[in-house]
Tab-separated table of N, CA, C and O in Angstrom:
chain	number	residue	atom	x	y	z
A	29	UNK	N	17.388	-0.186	-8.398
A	29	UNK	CA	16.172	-0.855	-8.013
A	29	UNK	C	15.638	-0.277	-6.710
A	29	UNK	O	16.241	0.196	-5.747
A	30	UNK	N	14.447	-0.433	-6.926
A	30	UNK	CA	13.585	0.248	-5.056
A	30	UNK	C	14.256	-0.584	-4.332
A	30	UNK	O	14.792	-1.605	-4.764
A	31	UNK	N	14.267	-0.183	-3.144
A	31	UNK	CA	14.129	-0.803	-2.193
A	31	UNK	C	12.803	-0.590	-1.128
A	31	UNK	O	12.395	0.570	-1.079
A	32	UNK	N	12.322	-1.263	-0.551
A	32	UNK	CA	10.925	-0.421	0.505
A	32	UNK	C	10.904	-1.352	2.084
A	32	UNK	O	11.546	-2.350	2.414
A	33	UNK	N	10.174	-0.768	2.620
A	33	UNK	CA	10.484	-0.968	4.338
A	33	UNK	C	8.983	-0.502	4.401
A	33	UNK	O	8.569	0.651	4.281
A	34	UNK	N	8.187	-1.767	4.635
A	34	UNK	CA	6.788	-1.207	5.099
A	34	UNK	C	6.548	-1.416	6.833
A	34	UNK	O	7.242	-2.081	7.602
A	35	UNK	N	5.678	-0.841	7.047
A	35	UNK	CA	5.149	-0.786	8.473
A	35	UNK	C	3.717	-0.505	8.710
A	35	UNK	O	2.990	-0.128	7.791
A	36	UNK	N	3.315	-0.670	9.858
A	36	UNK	CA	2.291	0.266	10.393
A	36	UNK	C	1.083	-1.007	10.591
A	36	UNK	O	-0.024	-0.539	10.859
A	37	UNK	N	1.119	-2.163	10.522
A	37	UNK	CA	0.181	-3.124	10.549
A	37	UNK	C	0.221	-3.978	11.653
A	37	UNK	O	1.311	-4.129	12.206
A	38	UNK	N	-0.846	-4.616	12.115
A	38	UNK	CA	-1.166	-4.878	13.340
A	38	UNK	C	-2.732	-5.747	13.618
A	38	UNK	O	-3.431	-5.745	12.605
A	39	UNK	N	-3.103	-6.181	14.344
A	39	UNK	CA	-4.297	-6.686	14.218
A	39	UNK	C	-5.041	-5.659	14.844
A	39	UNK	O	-4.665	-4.934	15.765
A	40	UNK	N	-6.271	-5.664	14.184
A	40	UNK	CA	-7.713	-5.014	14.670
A	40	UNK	C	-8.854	-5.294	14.742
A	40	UNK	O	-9.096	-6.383	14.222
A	41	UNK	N	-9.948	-4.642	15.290
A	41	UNK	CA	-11.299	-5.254	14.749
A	41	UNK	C	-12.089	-4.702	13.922
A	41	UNK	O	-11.833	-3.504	14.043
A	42	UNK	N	-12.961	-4.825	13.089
A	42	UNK	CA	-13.502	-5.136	12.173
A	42	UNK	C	-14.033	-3.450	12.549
A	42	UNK	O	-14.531	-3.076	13.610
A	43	UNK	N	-13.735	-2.593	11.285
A	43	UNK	CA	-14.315	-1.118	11.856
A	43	UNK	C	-13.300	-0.405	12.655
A	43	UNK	O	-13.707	0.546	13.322
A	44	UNK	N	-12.529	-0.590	12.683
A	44	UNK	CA	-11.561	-0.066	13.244
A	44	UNK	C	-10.369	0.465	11.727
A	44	UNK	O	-10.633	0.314	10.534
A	45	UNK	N	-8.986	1.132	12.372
A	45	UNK	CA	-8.374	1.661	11.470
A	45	UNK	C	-6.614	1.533	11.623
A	45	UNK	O	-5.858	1.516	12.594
A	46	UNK	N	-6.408	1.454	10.091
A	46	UNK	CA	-4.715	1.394	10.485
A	46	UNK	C	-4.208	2.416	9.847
A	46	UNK	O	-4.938	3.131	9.161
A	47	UNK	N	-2.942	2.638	9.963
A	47	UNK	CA	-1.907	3.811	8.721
A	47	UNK	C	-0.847	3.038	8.504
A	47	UNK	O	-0.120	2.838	9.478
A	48	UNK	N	-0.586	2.587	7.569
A	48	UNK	CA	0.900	1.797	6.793
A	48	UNK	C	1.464	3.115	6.444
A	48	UNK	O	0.916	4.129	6.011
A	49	UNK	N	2.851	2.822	6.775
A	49	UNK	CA	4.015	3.732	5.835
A	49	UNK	C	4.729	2.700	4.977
A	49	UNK	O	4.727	1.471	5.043
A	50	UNK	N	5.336	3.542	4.157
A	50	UNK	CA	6.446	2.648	3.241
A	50	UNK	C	7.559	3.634	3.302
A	50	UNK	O	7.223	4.768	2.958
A	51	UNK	N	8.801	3.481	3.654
A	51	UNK	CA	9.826	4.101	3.468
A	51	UNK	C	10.627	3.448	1.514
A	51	UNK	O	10.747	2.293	1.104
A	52	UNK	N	10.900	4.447	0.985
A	52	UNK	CA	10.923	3.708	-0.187
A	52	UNK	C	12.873	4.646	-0.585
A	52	UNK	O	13.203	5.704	-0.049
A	53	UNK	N	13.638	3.979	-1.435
A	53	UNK	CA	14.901	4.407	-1.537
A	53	UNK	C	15.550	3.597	-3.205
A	53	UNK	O	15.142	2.705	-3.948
A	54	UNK	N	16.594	4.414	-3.178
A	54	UNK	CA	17.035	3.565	-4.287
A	54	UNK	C	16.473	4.322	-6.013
A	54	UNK	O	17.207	4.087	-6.974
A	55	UNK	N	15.507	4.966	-6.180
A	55	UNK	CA	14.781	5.621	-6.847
A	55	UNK	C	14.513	6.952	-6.951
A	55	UNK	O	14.133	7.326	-5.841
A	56	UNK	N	14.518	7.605	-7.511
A	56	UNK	CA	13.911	9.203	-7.627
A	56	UNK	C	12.488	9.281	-7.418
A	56	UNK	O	11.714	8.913	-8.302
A	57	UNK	N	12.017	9.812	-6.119
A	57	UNK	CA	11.053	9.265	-5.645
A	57	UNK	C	9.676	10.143	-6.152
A	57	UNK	O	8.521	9.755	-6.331
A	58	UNK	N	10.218	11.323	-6.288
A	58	UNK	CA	9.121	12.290	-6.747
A	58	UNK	C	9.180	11.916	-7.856
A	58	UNK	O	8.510	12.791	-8.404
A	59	UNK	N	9.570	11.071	-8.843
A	59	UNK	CA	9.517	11.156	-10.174
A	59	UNK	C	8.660	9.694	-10.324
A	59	UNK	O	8.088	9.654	-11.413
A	60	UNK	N	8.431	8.466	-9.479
A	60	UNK	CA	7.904	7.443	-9.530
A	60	UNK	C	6.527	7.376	-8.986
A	60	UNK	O	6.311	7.723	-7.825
A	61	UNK	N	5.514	6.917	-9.823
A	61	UNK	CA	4.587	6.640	-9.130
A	61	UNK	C	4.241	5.372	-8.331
A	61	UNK	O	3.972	4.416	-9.058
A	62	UNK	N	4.192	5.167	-7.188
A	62	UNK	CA	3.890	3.899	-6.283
A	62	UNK	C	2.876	3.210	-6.180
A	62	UNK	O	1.956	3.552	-6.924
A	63	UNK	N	2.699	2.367	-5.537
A	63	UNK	CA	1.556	1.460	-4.907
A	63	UNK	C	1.389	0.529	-4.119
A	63	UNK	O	2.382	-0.164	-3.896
A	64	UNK	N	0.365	0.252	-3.567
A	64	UNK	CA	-0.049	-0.431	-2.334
A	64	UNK	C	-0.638	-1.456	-2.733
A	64	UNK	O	-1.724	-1.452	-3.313
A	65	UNK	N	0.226	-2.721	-2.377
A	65	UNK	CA	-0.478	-4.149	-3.035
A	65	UNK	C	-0.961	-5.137	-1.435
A	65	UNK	O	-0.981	-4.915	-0.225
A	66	UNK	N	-1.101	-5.625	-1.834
A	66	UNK	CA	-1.821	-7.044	-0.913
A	66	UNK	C	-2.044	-8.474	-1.314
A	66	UNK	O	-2.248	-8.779	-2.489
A	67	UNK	N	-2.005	-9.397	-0.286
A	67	UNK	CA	-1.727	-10.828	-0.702
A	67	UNK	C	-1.990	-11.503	0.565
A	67	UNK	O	-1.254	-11.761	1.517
A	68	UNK	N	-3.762	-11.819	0.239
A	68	UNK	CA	-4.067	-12.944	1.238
A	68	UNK	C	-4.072	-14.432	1.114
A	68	UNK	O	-4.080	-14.919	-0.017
A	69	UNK	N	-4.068	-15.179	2.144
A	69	UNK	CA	-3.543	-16.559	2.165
A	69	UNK	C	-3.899	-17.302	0.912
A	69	UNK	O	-5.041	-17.026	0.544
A	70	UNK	N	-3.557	-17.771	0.491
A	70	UNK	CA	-4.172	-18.560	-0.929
A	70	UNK	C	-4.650	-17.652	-2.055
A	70	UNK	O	-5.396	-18.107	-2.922
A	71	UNK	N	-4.386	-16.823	-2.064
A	71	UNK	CA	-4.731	-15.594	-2.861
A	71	UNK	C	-3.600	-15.070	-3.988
A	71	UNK	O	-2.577	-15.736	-3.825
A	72	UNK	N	-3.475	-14.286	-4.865
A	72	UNK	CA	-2.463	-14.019	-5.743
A	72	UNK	C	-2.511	-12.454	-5.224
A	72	UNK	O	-3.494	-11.993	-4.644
A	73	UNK	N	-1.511	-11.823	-5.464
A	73	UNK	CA	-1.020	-10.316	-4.724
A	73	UNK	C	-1.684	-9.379	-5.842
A	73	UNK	O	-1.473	-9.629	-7.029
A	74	UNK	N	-2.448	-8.353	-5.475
A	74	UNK	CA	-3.453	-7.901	-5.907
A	74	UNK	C	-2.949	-6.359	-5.880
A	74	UNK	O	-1.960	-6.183	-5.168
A	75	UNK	N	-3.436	-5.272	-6.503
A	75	UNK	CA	-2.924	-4.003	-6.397
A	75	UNK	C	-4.087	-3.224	-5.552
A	75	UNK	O	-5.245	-3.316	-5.958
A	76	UNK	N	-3.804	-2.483	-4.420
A	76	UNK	CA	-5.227	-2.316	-3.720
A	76	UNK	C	-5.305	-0.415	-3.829
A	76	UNK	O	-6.399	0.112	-3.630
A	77	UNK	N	-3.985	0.533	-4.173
A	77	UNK	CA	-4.395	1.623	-4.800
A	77	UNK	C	-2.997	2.035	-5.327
A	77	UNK	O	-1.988	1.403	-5.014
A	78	UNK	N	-2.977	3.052	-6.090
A	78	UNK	CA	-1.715	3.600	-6.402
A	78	UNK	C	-1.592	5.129	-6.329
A	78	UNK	O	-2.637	5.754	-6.146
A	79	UNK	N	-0.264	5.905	-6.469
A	79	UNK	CA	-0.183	7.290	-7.004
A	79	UNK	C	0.134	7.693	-7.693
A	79	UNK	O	0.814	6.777	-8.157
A	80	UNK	N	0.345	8.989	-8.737
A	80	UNK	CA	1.127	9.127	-9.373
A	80	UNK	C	2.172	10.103	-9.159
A	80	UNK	O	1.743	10.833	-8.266
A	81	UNK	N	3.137	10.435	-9.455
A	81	UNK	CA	3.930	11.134	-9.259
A	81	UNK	C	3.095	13.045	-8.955
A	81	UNK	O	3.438	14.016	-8.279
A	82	UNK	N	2.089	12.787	-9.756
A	82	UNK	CA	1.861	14.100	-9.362
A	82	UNK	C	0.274	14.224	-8.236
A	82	UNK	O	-0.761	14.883	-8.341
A	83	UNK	N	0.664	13.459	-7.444
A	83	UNK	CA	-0.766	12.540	-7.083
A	83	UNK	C	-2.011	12.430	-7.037
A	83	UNK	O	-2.669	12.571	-6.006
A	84	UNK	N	-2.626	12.076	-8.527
A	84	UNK	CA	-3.349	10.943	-9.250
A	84	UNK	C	-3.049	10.246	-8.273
A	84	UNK	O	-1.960	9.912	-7.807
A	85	UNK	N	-4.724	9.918	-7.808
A	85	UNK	CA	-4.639	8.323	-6.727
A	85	UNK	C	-6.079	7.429	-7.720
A	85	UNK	O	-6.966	7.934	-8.408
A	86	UNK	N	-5.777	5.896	-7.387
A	86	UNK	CA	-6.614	5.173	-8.259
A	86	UNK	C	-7.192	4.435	-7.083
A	86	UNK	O	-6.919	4.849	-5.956
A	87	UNK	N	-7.807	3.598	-7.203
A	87	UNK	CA	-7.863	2.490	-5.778
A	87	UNK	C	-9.291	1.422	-6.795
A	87	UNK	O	-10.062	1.712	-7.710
A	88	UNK	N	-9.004	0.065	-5.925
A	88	UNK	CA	-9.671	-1.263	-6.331
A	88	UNK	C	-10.814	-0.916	-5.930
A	88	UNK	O	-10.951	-0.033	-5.084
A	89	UNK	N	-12.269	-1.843	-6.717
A	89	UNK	CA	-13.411	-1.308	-5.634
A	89	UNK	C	-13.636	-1.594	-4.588
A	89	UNK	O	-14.447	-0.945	-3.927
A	90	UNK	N	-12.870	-2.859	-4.007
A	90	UNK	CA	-12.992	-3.273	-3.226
A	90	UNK	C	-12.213	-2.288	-1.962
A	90	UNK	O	-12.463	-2.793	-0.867
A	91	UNK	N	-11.495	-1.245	-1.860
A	91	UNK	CA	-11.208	-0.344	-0.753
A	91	UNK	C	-11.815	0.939	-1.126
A	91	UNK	O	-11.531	1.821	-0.315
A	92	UNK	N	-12.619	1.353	-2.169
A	92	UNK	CA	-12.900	2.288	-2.499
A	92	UNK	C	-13.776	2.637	-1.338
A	92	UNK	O	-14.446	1.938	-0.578
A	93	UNK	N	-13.535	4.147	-1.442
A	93	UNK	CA	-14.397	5.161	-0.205
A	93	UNK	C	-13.729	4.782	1.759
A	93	UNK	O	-13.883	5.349	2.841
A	94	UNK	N	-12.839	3.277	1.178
A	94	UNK	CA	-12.141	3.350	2.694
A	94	UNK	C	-10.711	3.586	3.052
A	94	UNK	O	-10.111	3.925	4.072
A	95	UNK	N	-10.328	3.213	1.564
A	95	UNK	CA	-8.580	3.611	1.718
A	95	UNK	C	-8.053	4.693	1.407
A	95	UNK	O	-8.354	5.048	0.268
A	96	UNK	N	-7.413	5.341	1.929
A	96	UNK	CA	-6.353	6.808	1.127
A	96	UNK	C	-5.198	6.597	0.893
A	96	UNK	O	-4.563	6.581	1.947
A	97	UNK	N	-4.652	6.442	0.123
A	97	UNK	CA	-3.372	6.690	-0.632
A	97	UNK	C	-2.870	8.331	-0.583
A	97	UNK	O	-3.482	9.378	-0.793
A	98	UNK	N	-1.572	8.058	-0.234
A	98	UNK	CA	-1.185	9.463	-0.037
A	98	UNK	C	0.418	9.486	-0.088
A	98	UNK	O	0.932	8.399	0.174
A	99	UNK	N	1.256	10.492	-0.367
A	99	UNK	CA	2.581	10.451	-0.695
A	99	UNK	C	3.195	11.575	-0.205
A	99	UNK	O	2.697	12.632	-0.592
A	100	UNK	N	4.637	11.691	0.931
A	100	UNK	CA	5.259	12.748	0.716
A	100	UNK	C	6.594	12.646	0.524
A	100	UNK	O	7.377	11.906	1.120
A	101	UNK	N	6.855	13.561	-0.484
A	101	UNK	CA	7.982	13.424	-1.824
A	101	UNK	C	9.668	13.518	-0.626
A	101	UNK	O	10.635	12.782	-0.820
A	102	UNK	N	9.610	14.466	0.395
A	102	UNK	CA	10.161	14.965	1.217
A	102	UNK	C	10.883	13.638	1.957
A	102	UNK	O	12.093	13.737	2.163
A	103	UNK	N	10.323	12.624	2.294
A	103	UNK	CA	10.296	11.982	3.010
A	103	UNK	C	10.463	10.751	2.359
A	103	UNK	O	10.565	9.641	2.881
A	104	UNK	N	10.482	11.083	1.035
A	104	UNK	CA	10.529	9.167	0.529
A	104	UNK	C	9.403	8.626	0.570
A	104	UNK	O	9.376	7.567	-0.058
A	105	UNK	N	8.054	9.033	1.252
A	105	UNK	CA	7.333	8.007	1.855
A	105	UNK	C	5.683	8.170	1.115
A	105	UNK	O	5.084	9.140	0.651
A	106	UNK	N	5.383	6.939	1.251
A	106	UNK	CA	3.963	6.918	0.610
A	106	UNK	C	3.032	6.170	2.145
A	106	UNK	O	3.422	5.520	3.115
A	107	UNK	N	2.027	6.550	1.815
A	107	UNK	CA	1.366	6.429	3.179
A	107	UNK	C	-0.096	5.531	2.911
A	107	UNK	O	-0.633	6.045	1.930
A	108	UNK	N	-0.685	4.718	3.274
A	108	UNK	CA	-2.100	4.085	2.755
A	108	UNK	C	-3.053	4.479	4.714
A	108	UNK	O	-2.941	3.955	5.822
A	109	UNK	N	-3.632	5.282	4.323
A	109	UNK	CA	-4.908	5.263	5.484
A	109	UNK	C	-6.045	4.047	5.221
A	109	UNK	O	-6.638	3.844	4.162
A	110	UNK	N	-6.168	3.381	6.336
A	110	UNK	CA	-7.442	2.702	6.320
A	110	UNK	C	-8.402	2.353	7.272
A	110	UNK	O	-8.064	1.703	8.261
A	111	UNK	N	-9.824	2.785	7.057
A	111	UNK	CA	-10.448	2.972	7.861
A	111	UNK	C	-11.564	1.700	7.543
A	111	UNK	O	-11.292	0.979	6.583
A	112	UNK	N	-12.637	1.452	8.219
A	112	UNK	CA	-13.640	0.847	7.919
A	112	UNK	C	-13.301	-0.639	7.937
A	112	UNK	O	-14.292	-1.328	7.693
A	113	UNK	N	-12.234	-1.298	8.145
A	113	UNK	CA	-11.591	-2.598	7.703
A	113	UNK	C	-12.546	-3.220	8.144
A	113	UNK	O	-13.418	-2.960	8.973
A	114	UNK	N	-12.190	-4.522	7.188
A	114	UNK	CA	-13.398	-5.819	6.866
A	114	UNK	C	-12.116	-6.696	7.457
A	114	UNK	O	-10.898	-6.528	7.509
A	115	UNK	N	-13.078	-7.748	7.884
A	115	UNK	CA	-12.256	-8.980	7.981
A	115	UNK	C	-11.436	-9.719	6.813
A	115	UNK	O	-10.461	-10.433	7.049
A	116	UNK	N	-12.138	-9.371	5.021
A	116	UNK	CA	-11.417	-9.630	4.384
A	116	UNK	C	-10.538	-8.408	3.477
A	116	UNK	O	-10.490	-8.442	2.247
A	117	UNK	N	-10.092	-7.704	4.024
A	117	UNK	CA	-8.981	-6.934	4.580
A	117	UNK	C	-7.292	-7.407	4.508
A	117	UNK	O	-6.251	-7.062	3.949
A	118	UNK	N	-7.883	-8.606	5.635
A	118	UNK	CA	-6.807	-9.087	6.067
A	118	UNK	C	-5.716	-9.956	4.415
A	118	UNK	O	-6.062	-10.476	3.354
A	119	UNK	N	-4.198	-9.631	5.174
A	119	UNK	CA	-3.366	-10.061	3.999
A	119	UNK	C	-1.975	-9.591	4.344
A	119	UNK	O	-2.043	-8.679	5.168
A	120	UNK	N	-1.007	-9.826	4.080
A	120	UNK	CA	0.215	-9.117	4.057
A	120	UNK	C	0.087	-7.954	3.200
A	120	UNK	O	-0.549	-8.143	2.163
A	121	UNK	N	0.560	-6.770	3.410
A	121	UNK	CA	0.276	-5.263	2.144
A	121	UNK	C	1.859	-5.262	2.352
A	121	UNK	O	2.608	-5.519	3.295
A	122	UNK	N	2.010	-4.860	1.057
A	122	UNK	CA	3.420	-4.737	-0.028
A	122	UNK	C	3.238	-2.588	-0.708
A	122	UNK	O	2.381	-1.888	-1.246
A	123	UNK	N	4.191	-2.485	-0.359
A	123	UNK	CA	4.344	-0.953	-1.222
A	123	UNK	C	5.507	-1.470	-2.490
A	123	UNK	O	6.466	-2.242	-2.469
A	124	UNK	N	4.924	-0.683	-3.481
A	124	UNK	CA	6.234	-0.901	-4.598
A	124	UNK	C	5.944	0.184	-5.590
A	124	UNK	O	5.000	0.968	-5.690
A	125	UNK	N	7.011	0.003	-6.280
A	125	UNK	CA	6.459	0.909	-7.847
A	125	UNK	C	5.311	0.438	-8.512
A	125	UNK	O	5.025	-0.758	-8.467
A	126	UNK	N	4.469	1.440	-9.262
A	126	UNK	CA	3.293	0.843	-10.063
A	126	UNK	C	3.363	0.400	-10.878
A	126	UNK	O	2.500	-0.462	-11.042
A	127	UNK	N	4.334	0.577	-11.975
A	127	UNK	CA	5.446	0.287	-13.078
A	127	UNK	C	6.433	-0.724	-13.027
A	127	UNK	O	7.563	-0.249	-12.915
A	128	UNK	N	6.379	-2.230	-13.081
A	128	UNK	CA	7.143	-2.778	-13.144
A	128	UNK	C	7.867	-3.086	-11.677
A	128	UNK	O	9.085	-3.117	-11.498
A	129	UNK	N	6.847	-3.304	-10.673
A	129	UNK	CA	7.554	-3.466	-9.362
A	129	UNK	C	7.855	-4.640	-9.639
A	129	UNK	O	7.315	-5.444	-10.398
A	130	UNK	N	9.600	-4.789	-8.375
A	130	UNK	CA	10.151	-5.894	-8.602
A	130	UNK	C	10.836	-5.859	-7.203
A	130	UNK	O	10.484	-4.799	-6.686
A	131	UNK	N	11.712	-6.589	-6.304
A	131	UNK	CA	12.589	-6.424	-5.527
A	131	UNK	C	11.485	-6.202	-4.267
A	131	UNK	O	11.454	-5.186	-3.572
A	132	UNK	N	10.672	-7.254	-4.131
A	132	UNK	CA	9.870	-6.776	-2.854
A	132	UNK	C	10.228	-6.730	-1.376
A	132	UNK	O	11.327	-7.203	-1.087
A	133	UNK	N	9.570	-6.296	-0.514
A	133	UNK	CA	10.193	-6.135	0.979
A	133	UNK	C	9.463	-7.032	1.209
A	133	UNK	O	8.874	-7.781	0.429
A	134	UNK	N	9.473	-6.978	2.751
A	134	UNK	CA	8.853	-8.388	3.768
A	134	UNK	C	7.312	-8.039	3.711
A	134	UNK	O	6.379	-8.828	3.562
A	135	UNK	N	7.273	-6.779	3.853
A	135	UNK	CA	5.100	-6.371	3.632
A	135	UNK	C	4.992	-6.138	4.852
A	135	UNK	O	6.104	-6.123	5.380
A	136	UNK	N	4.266	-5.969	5.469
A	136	UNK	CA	3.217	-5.996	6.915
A	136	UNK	C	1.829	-6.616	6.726
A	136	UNK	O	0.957	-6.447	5.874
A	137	UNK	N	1.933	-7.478	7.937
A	137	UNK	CA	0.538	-8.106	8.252
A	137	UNK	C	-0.609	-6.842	9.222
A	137	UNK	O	-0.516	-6.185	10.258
A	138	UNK	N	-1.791	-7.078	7.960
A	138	UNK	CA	-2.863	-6.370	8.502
A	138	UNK	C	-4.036	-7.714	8.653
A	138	UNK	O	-4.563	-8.336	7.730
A	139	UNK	N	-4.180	-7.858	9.797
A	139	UNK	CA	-5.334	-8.649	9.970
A	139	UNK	C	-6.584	-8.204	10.941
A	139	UNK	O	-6.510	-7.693	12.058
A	140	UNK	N	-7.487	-8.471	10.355
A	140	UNK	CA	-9.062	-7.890	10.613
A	140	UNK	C	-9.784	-8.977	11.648
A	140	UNK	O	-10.106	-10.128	11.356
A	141	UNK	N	-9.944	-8.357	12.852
A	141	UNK	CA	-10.840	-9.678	13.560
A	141	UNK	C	-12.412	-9.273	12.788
A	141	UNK	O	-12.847	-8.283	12.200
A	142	UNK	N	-12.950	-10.608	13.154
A	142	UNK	CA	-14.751	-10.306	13.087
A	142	UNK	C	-15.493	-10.068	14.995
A	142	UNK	O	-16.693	-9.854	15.169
C-alpha cells in the first residue's frame, strides 16, 4: 500500500502562490499514476489534478490554467504548483494514487485569505 507525506501548505493571500510536495513510498512509483485531491470544510474530497505514469496531466476546471501537476520518478515525488489562488482554494490537499487510492496521509492545509 502507498504510503504519502504531503507538505508545502501554508496560508496566503488571494493571488499569491504555493508548491505542495508529496513524498510517496511503498509502491513502484514510476509505474503509478498519482493525484492531488482536496477537501474543504463541509465538502466531500474532490480530485483537483492527476498524472500518469508517463506524464499525462488532467486537472478539474476549477484549477485549470492555475495548477501544475508535475512528477519526479527519481525522487518518489509528485509536485502540485499553484499560482493565482482563490479564497475558495482553501481545503486540506491529499496526494494519492489515481487508481484506487486508499491509506491516506494527514494532507496539508492550504488556506486562501481574501
Amino acid at each position: 500500500q502507498v504510503q504519502v507525506v504531503e507538505s508545502g501548505g501554508g496560508l496566503v493571500q488571494a493571488g499569491g502562490s504555493l508548491r505542495l510536495s508529496c513524498a510517496a513510498s511503498g509502491i513502484i512509483f514510476r509505474l503509478t499514476a498519482m493525484g492531488w485531491y482536496r477537501q474543504a470544510p463541509g465538502k466531500q474530497r474532490e480530485l483537483v489534478a492527476d498524472i500518469s505514469r508517463g506524464g499525462n496531466t488532467n486537472y478539474a476546471d476549477s484549477v485549470k490554467g492555475r495548477f501544475t501537476i508535475s512528477r519526479d520518478n527519481a525522487k518518489n515525488t509528485v509536485y502540485l504548483q499553484m499560482n493565482n489562488l482563490k479564497p475558495e482554494d482553501t481545503a486540506v490537499y491529499y496526494c494519492n494514487t489515481y487508481f484506487n487510492p486508499v491509506n491516506w496521509g494527514q494532507g496539508t492545509q492550504v488556506t486562501v485569505s481574501s
